[in-house]
PDB file of C-alpha atoms in Angstrom:
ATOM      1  CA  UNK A 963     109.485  91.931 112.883  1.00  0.00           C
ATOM      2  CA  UNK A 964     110.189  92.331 109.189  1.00  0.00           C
ATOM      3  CA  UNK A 965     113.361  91.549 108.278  1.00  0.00           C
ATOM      4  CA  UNK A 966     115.328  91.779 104.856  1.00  0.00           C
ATOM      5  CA  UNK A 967     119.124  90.347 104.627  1.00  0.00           C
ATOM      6  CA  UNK A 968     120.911  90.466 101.039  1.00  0.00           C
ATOM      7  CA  UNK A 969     124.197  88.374 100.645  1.00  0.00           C
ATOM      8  CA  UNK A 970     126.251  87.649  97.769  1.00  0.00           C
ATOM      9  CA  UNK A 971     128.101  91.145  96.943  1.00  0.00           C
ATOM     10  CA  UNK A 972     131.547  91.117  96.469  1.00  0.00           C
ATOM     11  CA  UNK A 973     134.329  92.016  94.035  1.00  0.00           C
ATOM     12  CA  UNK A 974     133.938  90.769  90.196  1.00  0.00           C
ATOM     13  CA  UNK A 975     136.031  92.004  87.592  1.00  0.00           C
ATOM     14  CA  UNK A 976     134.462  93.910  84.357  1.00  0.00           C
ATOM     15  CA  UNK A 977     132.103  91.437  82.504  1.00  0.00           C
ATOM     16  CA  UNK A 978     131.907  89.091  84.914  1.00  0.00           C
ATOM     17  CA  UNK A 979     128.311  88.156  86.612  1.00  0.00           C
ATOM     18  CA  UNK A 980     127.344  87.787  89.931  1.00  0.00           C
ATOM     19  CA  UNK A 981     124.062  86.632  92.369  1.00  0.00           C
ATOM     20  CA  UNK A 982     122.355  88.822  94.773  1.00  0.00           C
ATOM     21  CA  UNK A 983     120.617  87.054  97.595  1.00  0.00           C
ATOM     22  CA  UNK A 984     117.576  88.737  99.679  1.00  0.00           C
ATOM     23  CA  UNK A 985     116.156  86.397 102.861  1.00  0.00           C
ATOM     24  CA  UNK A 986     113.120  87.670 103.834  1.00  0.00           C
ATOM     25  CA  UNK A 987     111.440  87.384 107.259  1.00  0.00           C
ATOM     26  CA  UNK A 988     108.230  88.605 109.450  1.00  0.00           C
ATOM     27  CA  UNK A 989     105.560  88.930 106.741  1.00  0.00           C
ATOM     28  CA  UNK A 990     103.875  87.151 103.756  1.00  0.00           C
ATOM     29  CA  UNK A 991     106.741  86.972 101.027  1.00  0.00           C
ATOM     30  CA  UNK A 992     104.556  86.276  98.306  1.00  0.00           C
ATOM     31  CA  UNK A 993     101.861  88.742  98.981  1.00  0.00           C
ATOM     32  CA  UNK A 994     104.577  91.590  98.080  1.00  0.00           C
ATOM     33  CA  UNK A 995     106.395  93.421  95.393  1.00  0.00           C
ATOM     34  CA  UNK A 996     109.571  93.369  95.912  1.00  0.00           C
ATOM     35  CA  UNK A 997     112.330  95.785  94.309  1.00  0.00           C
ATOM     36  CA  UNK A 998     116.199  96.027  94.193  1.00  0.00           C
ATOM     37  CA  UNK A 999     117.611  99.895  94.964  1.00  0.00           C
ATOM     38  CA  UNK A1000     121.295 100.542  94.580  1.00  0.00           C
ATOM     39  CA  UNK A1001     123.619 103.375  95.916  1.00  0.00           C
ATOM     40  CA  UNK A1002     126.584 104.369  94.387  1.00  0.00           C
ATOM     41  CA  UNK A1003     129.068 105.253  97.272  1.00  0.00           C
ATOM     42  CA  UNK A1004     128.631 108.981  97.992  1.00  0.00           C
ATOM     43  CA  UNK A1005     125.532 109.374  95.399  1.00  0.00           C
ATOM     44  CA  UNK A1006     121.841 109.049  95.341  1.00  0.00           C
ATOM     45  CA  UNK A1007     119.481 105.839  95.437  1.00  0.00           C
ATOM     46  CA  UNK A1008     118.494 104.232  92.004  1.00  0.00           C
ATOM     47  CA  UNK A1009     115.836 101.588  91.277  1.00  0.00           C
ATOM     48  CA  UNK A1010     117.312  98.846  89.909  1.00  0.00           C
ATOM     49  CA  UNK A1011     114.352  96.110  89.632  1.00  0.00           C
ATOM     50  CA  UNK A1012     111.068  94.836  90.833  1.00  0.00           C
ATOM     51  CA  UNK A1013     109.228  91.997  90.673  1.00  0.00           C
ATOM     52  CA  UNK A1014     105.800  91.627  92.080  1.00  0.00           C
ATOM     53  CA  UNK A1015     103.179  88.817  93.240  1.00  0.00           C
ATOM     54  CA  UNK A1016     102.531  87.488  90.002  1.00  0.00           C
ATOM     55  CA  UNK A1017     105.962  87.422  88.823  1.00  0.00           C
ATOM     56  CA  UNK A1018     105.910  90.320  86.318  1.00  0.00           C
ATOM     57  CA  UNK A1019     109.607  91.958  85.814  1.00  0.00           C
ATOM     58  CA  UNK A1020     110.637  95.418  85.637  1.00  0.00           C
ATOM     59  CA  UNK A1021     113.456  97.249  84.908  1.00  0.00           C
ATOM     60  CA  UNK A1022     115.133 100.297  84.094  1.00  0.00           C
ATOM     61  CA  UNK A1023     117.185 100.519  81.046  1.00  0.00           C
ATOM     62  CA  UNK A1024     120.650 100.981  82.498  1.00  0.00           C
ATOM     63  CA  UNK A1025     120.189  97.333  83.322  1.00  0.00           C
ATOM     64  CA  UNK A1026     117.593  95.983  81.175  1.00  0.00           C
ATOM     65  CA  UNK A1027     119.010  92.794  79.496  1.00  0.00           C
ATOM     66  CA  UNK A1028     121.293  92.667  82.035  1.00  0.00           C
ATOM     67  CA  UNK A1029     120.076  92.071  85.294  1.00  0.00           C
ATOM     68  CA  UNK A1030     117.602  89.608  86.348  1.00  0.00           C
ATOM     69  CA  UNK A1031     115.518  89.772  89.163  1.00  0.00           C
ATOM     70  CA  UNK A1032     113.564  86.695  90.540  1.00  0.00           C
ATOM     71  CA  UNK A1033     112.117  85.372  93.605  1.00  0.00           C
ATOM     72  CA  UNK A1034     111.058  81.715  94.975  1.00  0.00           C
ATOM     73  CA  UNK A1035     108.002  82.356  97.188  1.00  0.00           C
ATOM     74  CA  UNK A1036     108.668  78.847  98.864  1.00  0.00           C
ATOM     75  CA  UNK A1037     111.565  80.106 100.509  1.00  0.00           C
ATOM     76  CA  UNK A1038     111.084  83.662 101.154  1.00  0.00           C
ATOM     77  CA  UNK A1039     113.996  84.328  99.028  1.00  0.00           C
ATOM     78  CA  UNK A1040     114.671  87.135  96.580  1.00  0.00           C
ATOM     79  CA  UNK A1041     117.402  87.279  93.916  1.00  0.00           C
ATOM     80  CA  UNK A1042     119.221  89.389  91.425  1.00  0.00           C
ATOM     81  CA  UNK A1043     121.305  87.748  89.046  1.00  0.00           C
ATOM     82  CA  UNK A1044     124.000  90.234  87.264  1.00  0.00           C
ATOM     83  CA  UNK A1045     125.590  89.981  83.880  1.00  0.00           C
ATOM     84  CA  UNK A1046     128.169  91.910  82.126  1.00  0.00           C
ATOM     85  CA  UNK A1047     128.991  93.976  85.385  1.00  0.00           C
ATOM     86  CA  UNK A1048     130.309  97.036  84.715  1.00  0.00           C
ATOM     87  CA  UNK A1049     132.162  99.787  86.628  1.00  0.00           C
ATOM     88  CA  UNK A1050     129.484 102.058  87.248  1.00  0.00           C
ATOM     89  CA  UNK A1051     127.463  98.979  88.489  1.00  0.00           C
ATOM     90  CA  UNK A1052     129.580  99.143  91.498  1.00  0.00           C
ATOM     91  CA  UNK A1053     127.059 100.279  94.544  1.00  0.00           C
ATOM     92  CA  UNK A1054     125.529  99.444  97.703  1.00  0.00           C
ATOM     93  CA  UNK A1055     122.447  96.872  96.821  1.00  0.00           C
ATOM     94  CA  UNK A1056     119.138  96.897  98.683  1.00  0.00           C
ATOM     95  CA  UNK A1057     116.325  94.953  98.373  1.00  0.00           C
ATOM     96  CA  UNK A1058     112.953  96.862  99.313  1.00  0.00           C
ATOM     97  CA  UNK A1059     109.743  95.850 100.208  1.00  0.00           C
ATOM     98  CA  UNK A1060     106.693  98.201  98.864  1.00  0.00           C
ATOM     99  CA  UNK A1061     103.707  98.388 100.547  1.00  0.00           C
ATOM    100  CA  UNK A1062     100.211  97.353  98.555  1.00  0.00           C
ATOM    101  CA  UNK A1063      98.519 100.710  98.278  1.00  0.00           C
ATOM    102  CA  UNK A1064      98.488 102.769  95.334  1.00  0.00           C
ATOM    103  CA  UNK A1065     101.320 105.131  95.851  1.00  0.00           C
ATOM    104  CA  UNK A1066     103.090 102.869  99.296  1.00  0.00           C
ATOM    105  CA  UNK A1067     106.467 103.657  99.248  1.00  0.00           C
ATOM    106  CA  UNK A1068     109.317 101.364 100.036  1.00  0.00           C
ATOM    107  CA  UNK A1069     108.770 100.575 103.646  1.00  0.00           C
ATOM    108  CA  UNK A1070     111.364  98.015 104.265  1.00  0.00           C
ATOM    109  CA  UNK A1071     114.855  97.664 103.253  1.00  0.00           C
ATOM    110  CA  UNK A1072     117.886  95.489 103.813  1.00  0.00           C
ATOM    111  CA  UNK A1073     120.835  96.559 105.070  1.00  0.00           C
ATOM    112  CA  UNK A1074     122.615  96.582 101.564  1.00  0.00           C
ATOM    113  CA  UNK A1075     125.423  94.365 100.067  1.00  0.00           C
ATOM    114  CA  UNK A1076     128.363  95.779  97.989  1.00  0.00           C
ATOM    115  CA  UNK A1077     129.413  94.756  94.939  1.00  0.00           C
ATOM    116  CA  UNK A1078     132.465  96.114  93.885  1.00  0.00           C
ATOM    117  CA  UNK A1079     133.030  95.594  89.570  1.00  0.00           C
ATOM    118  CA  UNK A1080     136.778  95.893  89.026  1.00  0.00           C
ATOM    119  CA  UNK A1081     139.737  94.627  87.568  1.00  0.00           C
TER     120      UNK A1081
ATOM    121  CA  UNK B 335     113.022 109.056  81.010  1.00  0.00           C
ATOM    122  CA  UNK B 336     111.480 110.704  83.815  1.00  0.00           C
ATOM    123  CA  UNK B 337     113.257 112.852  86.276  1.00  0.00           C
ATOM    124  CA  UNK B 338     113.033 114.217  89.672  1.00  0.00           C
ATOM    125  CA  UNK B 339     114.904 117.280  90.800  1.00  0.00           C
ATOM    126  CA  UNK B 340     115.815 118.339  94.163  1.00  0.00           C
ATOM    127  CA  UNK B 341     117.859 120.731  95.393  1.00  0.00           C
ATOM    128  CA  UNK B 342     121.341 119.487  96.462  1.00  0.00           C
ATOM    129  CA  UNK B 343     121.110 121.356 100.298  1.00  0.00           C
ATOM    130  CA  UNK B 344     119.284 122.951 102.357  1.00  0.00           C
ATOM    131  CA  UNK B 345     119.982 124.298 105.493  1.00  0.00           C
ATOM    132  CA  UNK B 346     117.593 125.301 108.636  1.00  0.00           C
ATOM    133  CA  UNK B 347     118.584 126.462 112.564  1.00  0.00           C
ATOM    134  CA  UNK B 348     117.407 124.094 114.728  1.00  0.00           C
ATOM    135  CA  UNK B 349     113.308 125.058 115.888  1.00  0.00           C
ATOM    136  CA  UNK B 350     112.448 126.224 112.377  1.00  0.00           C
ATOM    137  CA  UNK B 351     110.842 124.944 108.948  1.00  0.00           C
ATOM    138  CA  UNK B 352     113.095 122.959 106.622  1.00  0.00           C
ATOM    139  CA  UNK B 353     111.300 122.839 102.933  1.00  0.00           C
ATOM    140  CA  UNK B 354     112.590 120.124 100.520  1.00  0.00           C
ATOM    141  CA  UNK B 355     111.311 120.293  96.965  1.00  0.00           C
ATOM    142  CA  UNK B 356     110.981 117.677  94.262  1.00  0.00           C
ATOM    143  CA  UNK B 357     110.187 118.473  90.768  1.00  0.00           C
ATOM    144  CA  UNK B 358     108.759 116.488  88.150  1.00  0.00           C
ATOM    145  CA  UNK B 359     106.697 116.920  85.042  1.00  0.00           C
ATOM    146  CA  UNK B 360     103.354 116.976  86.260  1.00  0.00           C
ATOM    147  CA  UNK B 361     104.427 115.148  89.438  1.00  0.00           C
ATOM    148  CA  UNK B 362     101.311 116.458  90.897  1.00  0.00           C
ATOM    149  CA  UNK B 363      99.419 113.639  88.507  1.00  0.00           C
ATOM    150  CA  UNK B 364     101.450 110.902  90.733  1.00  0.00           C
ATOM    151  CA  UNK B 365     102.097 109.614  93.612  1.00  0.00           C
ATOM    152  CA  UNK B 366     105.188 111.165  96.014  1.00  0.00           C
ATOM    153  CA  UNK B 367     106.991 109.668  98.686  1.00  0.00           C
ATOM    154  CA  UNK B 368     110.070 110.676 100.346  1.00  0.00           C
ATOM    155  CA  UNK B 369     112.645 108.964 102.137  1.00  0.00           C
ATOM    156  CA  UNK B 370     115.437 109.706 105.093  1.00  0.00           C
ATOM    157  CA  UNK B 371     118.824 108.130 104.607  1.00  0.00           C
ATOM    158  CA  UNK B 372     121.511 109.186 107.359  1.00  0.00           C
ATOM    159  CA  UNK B 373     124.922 107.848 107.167  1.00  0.00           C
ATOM    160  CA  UNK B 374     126.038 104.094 107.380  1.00  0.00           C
ATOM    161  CA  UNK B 375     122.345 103.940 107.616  1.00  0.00           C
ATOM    162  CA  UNK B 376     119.567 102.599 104.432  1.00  0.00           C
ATOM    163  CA  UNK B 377     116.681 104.493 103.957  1.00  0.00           C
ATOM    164  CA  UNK B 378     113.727 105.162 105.666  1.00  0.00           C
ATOM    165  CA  UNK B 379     110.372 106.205 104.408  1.00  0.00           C
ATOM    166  CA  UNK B 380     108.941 109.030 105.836  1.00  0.00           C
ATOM    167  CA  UNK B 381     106.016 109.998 103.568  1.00  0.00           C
ATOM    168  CA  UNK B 382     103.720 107.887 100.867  1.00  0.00           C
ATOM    169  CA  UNK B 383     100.730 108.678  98.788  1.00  0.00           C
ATOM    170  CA  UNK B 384     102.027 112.764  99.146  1.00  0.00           C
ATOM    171  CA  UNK B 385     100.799 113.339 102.808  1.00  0.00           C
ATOM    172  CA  UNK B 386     100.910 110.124 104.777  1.00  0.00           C
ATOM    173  CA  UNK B 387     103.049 109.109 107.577  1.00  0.00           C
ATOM    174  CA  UNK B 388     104.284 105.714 108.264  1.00  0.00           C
ATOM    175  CA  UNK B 389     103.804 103.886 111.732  1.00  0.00           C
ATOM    176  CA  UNK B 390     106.577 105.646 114.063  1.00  0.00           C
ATOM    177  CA  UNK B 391     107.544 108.513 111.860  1.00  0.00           C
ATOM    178  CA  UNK B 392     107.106 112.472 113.943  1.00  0.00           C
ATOM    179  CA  UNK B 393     104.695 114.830 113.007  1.00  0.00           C
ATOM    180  CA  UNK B 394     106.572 116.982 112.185  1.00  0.00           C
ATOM    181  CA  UNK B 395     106.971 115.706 108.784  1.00  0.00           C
ATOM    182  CA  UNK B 396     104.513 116.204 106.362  1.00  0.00           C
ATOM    183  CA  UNK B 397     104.192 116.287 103.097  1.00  0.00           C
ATOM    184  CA  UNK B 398     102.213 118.223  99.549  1.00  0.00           C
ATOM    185  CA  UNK B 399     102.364 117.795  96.033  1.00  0.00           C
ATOM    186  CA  UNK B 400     100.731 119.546  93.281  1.00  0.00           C
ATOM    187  CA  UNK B 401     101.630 120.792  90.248  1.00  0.00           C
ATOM    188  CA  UNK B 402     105.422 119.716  89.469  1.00  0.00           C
ATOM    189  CA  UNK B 403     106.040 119.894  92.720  1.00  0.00           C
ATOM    190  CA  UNK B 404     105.959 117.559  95.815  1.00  0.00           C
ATOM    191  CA  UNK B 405     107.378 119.157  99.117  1.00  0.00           C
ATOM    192  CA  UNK B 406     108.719 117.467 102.509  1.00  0.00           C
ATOM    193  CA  UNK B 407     108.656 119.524 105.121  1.00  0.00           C
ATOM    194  CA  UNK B 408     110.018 119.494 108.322  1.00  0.00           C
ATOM    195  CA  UNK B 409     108.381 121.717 111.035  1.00  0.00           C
ATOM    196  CA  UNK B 410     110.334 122.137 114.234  1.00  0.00           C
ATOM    197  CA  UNK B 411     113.619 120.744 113.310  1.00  0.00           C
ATOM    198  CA  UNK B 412     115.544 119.137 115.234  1.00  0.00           C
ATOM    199  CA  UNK B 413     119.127 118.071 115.199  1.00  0.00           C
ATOM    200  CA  UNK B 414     118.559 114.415 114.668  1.00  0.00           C
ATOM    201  CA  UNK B 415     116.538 115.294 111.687  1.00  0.00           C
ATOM    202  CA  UNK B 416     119.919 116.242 109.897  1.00  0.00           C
ATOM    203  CA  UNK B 417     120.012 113.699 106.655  1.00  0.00           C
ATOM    204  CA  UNK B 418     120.361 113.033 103.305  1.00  0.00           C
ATOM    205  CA  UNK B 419     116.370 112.970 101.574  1.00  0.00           C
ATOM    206  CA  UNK B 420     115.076 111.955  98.731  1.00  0.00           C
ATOM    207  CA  UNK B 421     111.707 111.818  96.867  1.00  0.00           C
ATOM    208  CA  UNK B 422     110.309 109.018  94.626  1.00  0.00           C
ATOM    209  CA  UNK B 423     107.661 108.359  92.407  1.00  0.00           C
ATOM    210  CA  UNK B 424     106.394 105.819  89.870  1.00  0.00           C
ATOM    211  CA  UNK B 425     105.942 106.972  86.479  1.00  0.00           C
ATOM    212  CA  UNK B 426     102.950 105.055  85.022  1.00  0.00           C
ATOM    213  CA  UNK B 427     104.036 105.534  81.272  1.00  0.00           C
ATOM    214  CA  UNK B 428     106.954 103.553  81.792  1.00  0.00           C
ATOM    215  CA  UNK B 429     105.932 101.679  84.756  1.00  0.00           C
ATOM    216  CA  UNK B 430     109.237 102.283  86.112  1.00  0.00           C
ATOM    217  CA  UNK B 431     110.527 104.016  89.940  1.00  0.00           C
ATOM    218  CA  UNK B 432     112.370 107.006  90.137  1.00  0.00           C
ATOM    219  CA  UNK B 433     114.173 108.801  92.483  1.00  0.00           C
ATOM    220  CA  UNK B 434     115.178 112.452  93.197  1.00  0.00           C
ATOM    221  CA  UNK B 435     118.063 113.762  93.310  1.00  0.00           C
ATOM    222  CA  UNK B 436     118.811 114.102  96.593  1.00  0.00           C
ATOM    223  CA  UNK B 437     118.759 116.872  99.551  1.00  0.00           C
ATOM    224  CA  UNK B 438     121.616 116.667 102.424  1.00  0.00           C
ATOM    225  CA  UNK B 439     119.525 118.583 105.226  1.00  0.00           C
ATOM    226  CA  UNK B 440     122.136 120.446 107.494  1.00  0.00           C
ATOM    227  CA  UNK B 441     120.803 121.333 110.981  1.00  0.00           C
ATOM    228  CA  UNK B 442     122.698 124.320 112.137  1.00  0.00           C
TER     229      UNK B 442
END
């Protein structure tokens, strides 16, 4: 059974960084892209980052330069490393797996972890 | 940046056809999926590459896109199908996701 479980949200005041965790279980890790969605409270989904097999980053500009997303195959283990949190980064964080067909959707998520920027 | 638009509800008696639209320039050119998020609950994917169905998902969702248009629909609807849903794509210029809008689905 596939299995995706982020840690690390919490509250961190304006400016202030913080590390997303994502343990992964019940497939091959490294064969996968994987991809960080957020959801603001009451709002729509939003692709944050991905990272895939060869370790190739992506990101969105609302976060580009910001954010970091890595992983370390070796222990199934995806990450997202925030800087220079702001308000509006406040959300609901998923990490996603996507499928490896052109056009697979996000066919495994997380149950989310909040982070919560304020002062 | 590229967008998807959806229409923010839609509402269908319970039996009948619920049709969710997602527009996009040239969306048609791309690949659409769709997802179903109920409440307290993360997402679920429902439809990929336009017309497929994940393992365990109903027939009665199915999927089109052409045009700048992709469209979920939902034939036979049925109370449990009452949920927020929302489309997705990957825009190859950018090499970036995006997501629709949204659609809250009401089941009356």
């Amino acid at each position: 059974e596939v299995q995706l479980v982020e840690s690390g949200g919490g509250l961190v005041q304006p400016g202030g960084s913080l590390r997303l965790s994502c343990a992964a279980s019940g497939f091959i890790f490294s064969s996968y892209d994987m991809h960080w969605v957020r959801q603001v409270t009451g709002k729509g989904l939003e692709w944050v980052s991905a990272i895939d097999t060869a370790g190739d980053t992506y990101y969105p500009g609302s976060v580009k330069g910001r954010f970091t997303i890595s992983r370390e195959n070796a222990k199934n283990s995806l990450y997202l490393q925030m800087n220079s949190l702001r308000a509006g980064d406040t959300a609901v964080y998923y990490c996603a797996t996507r499928g490896v067909e052109v056009g697979a959707g996000f066919d495994y998520w997380g149950q989310g972890t909040l982070v919560t920027v304020s002062s | 940046s590229y967008e998807l638009t959806q229409p923010p509800s839609v509402s269908v008696s319970p039996g009948q056809t619920a049709s969710i639209t997602c527009s996009g320039d040239k969306l048609g050119d791309k690949f659409a999926c769709w997802y179903q998020q109920k409440p307290g609950q993360s997402p679920v994917l429902v439809i990929y590459q336009d017309t497929k169905r994940p393992s365990g998902i109903p027939e009665r969702f199915s999927g089109s896109n052409s045009g700048n248009t992709a469209t979920l629909t939902i034939s036979g609807t049925q109370a449990m199908d009452e949920a927020d849903y929302y489309c997705q794509a990957w825009d190859s210029t950018t090499a970036l996701y995006v997501f629709g809008t949204g659609t809250k689905v009401t089941v009356l």
